[in-house]
PDB file of C-alpha atoms in Angstrom:
ATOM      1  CA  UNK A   1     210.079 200.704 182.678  1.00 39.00           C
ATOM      2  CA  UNK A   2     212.942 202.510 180.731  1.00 46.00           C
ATOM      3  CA  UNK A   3     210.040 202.686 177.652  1.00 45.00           C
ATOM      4  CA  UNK A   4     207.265 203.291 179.590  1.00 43.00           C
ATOM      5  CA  UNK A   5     209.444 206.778 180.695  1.00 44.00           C
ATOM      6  CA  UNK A   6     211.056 207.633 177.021  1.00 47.00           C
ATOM      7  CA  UNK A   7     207.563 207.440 175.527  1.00 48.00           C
ATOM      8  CA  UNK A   8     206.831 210.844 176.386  1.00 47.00           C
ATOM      9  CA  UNK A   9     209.998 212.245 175.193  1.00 48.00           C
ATOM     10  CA  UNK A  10     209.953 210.802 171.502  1.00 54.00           C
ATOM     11  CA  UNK A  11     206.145 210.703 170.297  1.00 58.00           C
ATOM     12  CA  UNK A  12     205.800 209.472 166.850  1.00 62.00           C
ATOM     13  CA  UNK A  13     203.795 212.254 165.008  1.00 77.00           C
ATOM     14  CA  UNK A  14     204.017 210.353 161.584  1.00 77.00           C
ATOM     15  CA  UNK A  15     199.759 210.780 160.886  1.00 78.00           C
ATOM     16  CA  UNK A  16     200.779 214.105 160.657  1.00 81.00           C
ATOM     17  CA  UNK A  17     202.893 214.189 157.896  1.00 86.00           C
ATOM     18  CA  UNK A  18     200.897 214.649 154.559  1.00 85.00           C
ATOM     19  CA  UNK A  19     199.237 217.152 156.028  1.00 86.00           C
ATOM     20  CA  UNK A  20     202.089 219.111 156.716  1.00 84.00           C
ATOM     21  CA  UNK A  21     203.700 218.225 153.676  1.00 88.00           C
ATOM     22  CA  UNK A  22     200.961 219.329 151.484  1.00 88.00           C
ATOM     23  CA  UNK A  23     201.012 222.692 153.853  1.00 85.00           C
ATOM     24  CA  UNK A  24     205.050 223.516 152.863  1.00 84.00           C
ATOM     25  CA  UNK A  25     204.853 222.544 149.650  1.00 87.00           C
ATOM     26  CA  UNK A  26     201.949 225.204 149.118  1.00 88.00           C
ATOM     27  CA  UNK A  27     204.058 227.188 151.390  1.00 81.00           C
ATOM     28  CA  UNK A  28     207.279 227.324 149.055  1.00 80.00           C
ATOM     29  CA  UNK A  29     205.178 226.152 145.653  1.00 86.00           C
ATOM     30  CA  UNK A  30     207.708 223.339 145.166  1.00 87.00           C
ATOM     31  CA  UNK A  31     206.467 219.723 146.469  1.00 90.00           C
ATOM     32  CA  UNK A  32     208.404 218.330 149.387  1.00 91.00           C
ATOM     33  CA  UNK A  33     208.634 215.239 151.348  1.00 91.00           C
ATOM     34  CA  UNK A  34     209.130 213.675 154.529  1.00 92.00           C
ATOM     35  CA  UNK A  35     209.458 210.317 155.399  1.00 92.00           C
ATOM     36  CA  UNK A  36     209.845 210.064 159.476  1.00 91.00           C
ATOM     37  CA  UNK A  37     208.679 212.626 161.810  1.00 90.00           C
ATOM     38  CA  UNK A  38     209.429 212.646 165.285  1.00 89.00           C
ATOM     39  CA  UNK A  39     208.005 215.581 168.785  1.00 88.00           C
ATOM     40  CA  UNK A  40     210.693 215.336 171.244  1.00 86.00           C
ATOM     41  CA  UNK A  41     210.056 216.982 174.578  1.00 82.00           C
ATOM     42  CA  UNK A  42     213.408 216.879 176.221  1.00 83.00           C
ATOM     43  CA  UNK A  43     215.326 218.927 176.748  1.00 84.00           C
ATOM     44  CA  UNK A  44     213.150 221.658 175.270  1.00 84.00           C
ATOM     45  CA  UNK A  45     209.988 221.021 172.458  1.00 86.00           C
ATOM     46  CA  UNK A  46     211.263 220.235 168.995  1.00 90.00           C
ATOM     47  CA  UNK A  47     210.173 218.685 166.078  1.00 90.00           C
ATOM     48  CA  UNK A  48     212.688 216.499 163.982  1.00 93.00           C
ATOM     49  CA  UNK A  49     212.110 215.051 160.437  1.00 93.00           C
ATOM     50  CA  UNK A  50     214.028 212.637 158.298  1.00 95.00           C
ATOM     51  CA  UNK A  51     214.805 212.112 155.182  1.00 95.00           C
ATOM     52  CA  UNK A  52     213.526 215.571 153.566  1.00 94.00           C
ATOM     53  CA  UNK A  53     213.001 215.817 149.900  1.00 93.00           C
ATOM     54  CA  UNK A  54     212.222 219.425 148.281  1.00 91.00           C
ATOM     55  CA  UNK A  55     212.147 220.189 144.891  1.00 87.00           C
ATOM     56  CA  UNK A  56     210.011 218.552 141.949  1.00 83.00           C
ATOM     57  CA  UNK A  57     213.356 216.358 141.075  1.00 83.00           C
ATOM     58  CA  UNK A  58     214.257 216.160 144.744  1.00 84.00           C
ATOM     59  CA  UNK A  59     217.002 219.100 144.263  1.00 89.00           C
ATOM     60  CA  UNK A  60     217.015 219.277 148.344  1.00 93.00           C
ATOM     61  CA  UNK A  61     218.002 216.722 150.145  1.00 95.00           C
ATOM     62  CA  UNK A  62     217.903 216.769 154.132  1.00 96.00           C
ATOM     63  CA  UNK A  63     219.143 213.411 155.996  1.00 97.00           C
ATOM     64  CA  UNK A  64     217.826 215.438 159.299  1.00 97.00           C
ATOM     65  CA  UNK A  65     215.676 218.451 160.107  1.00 95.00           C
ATOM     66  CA  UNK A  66     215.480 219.992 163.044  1.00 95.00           C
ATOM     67  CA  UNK A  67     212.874 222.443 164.257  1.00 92.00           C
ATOM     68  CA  UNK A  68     213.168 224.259 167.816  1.00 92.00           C
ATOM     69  CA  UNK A  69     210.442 226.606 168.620  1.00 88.00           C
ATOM     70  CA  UNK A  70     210.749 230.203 171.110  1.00 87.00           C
ATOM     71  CA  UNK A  71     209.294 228.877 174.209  1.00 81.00           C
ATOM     72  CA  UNK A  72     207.120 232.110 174.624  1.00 75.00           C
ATOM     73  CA  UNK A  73     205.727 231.692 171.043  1.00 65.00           C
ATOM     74  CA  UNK A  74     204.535 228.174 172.508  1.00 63.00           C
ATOM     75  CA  UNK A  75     202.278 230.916 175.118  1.00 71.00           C
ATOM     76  CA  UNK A  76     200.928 233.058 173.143  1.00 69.00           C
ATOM     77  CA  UNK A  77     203.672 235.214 172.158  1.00 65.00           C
ATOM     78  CA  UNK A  78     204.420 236.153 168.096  1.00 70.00           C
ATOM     79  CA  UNK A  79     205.293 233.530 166.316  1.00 77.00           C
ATOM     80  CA  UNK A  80     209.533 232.370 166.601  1.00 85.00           C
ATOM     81  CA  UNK A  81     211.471 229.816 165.890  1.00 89.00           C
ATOM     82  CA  UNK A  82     214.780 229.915 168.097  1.00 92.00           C
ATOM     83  CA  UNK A  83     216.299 227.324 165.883  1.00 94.00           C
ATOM     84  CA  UNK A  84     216.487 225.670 162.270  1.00 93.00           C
ATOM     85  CA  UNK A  85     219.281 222.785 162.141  1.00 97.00           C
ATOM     86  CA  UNK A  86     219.342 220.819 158.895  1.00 97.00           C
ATOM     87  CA  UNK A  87     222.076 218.030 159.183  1.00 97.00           C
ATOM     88  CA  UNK A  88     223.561 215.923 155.948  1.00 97.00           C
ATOM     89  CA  UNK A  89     222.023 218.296 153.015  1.00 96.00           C
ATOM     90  CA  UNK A  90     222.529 217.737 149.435  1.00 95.00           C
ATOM     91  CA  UNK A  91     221.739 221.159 147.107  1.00 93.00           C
ATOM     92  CA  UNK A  92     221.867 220.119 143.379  1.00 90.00           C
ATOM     93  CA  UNK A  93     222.841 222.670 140.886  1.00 84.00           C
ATOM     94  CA  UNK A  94     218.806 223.037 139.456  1.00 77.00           C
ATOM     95  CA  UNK A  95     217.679 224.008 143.219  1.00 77.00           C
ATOM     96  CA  UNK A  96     219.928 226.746 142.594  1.00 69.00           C
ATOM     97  CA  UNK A  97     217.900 227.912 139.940  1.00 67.00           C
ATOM     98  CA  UNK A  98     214.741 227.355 141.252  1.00 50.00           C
ATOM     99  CA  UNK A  99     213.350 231.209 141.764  1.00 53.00           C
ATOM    100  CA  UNK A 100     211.685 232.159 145.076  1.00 52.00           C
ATOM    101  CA  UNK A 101     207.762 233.476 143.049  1.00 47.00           C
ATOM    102  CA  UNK A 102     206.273 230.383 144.326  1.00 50.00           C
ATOM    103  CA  UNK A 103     206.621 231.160 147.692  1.00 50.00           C
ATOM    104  CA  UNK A 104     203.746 232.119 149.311  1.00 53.00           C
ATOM    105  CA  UNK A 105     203.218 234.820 152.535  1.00 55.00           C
ATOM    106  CA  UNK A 106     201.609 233.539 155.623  1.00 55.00           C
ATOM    107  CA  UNK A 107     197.792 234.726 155.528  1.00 57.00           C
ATOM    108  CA  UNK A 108     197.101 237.781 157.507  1.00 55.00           C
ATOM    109  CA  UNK A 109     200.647 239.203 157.382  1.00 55.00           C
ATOM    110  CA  UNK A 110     201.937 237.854 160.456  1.00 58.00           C
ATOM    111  CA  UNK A 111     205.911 236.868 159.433  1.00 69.00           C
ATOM    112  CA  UNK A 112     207.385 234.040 161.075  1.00 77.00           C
ATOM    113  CA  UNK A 113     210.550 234.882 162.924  1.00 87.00           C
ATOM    114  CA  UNK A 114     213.988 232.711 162.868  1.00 90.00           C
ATOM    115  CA  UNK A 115     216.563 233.515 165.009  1.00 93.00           C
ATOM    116  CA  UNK A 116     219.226 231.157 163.658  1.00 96.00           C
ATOM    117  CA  UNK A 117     219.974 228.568 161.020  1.00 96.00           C
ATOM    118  CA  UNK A 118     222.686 225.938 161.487  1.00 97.00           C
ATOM    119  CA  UNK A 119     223.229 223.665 158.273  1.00 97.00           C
ATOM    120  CA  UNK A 120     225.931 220.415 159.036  1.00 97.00           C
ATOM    121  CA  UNK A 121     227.675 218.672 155.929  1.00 97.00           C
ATOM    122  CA  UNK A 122     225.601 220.299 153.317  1.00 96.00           C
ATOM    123  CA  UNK A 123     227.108 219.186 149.462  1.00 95.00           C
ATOM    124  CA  UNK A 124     226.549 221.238 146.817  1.00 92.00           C
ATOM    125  CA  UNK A 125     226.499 218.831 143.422  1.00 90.00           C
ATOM    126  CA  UNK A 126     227.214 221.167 140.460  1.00 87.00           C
ATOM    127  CA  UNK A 127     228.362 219.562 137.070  1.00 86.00           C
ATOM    128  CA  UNK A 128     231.353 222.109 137.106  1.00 89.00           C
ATOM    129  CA  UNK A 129     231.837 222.995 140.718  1.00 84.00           C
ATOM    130  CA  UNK A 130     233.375 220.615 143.041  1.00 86.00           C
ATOM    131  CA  UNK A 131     233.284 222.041 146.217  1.00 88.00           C
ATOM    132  CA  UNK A 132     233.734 220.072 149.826  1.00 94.00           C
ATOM    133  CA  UNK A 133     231.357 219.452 152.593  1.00 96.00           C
ATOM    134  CA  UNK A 134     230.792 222.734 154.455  1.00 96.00           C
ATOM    135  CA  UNK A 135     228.741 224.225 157.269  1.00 97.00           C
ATOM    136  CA  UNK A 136     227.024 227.232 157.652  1.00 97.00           C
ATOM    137  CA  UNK A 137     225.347 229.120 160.661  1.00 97.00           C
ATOM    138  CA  UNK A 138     222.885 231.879 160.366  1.00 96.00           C
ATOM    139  CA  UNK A 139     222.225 234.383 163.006  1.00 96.00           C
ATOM    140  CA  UNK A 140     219.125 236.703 162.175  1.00 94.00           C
ATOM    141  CA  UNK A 141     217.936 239.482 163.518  1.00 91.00           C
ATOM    142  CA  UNK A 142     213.798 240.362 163.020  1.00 88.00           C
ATOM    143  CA  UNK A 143     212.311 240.602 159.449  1.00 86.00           C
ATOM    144  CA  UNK A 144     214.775 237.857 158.914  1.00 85.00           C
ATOM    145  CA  UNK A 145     217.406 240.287 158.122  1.00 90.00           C
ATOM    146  CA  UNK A 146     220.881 238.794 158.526  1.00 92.00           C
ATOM    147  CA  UNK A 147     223.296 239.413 161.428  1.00 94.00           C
ATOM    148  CA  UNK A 148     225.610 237.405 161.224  1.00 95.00           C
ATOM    149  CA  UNK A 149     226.619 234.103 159.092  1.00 95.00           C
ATOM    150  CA  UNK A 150     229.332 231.940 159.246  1.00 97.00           C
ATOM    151  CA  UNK A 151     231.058 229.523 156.468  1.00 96.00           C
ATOM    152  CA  UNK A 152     233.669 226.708 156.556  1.00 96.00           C
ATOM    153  CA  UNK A 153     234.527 224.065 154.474  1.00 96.00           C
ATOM    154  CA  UNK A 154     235.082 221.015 156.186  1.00 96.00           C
ATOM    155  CA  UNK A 155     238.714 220.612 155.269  1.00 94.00           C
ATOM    156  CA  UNK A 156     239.591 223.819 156.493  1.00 93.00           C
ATOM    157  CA  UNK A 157     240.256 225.343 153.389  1.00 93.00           C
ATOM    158  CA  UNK A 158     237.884 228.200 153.349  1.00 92.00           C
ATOM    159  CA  UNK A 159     236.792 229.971 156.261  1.00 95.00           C
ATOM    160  CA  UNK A 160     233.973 233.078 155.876  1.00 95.00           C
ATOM    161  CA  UNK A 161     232.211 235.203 158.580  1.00 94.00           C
ATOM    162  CA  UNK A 162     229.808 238.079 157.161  1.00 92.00           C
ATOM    163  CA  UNK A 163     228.364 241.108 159.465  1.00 91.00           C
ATOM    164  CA  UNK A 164     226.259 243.522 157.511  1.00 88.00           C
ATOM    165  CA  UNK A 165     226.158 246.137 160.260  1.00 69.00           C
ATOM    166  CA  UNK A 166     230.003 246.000 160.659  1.00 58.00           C
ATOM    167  CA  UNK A 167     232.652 248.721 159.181  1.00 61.00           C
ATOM    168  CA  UNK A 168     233.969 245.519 157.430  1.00 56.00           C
ATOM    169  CA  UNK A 169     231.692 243.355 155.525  1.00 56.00           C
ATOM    170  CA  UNK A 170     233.215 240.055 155.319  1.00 59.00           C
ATOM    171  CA  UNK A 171     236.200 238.160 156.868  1.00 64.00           C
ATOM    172  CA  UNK A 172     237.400 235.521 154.744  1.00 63.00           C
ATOM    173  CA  UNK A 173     240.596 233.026 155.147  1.00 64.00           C
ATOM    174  CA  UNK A 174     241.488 229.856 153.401  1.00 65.00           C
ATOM    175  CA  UNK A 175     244.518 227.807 153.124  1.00 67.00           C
TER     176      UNK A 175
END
């Protein structure tokens, strides 16, 4: 009985996934992966993949992405996402060169909106760098312009909050 009721909640949307690979690679012009995809219903619609690879040498790594849509752009309304949450993310030091010409605009103009971005334990592996697990949360306003972001190591060391429209830019502490 307990299945028969969680069924609805966690439908397996795995056929979908070459299609939508082959639609974000084109998207950001670099080839991506995913190896588990997931529609969860409760307690509001999201999609969830695992195990995201970006990146012709797999620069991006994402153990978990999360994808939570605006409920009105479900009805009709312009296209939103409320929230982007990408848990246990590895950035290697060539994704950091990889430059943004590849990307390609959504046909007929219309510009996805994304209200906020929350990245968990995301490494950064640099040759020369050796920085600690840290988490960042976006906040944008529309056109994707920032409003607000938020940086902290996970050892405490390094705290960072940045406003653009605020008399002062940045706030930074660190120990």
């Amino acid at each position: 009985l307990g299945v028969a009721i969680a069924v609805p909640f966690l439908v397996p949307v795995s056929h979908f996934i070459p299609e939508l690979s082959r639609y974000v690679s084109d998207k950001l012009g670099q080839p991506m992966a995913i190896e588990a995809l997931r529609l969860h219903l409760i307690p509001s619609p999201r999609v969830v993949a695992h195990r995201v690879t970006a990146g012709r040498r797999g620069q991006v790594t994402i153990g978990e992405l999360e994808i939570v849509p605006d409920l009105a752009a479900l009805v009709g309304g312009a296209r939103s996402i409320r929230l982007i949450r990408a848990q246990r993310v590895v950035i290697k030091e060539g994704a950091l060169a990889v430059p943004h010409a590849g990307a390609k605009p959504s046909p007929g103009g219309a510009q996805l909106e994304v209200r906020r971005v929350l990245l968990n334990a995301v490494k950064l592996k640099h040759p020369i760098v050796d920085m600690p697990l840290f988490d960042a949360d976006v906040r944008l306003a529309k056109g994707l312009r920032l409003r607000e972001a938020r940086f902290e190591t996970h050892d405490g060391k390094l705290k960072l909050r940045v406003v653009p429209a605020a008399p002062r830019t940045a706030d930074a502490a660190s120990r």
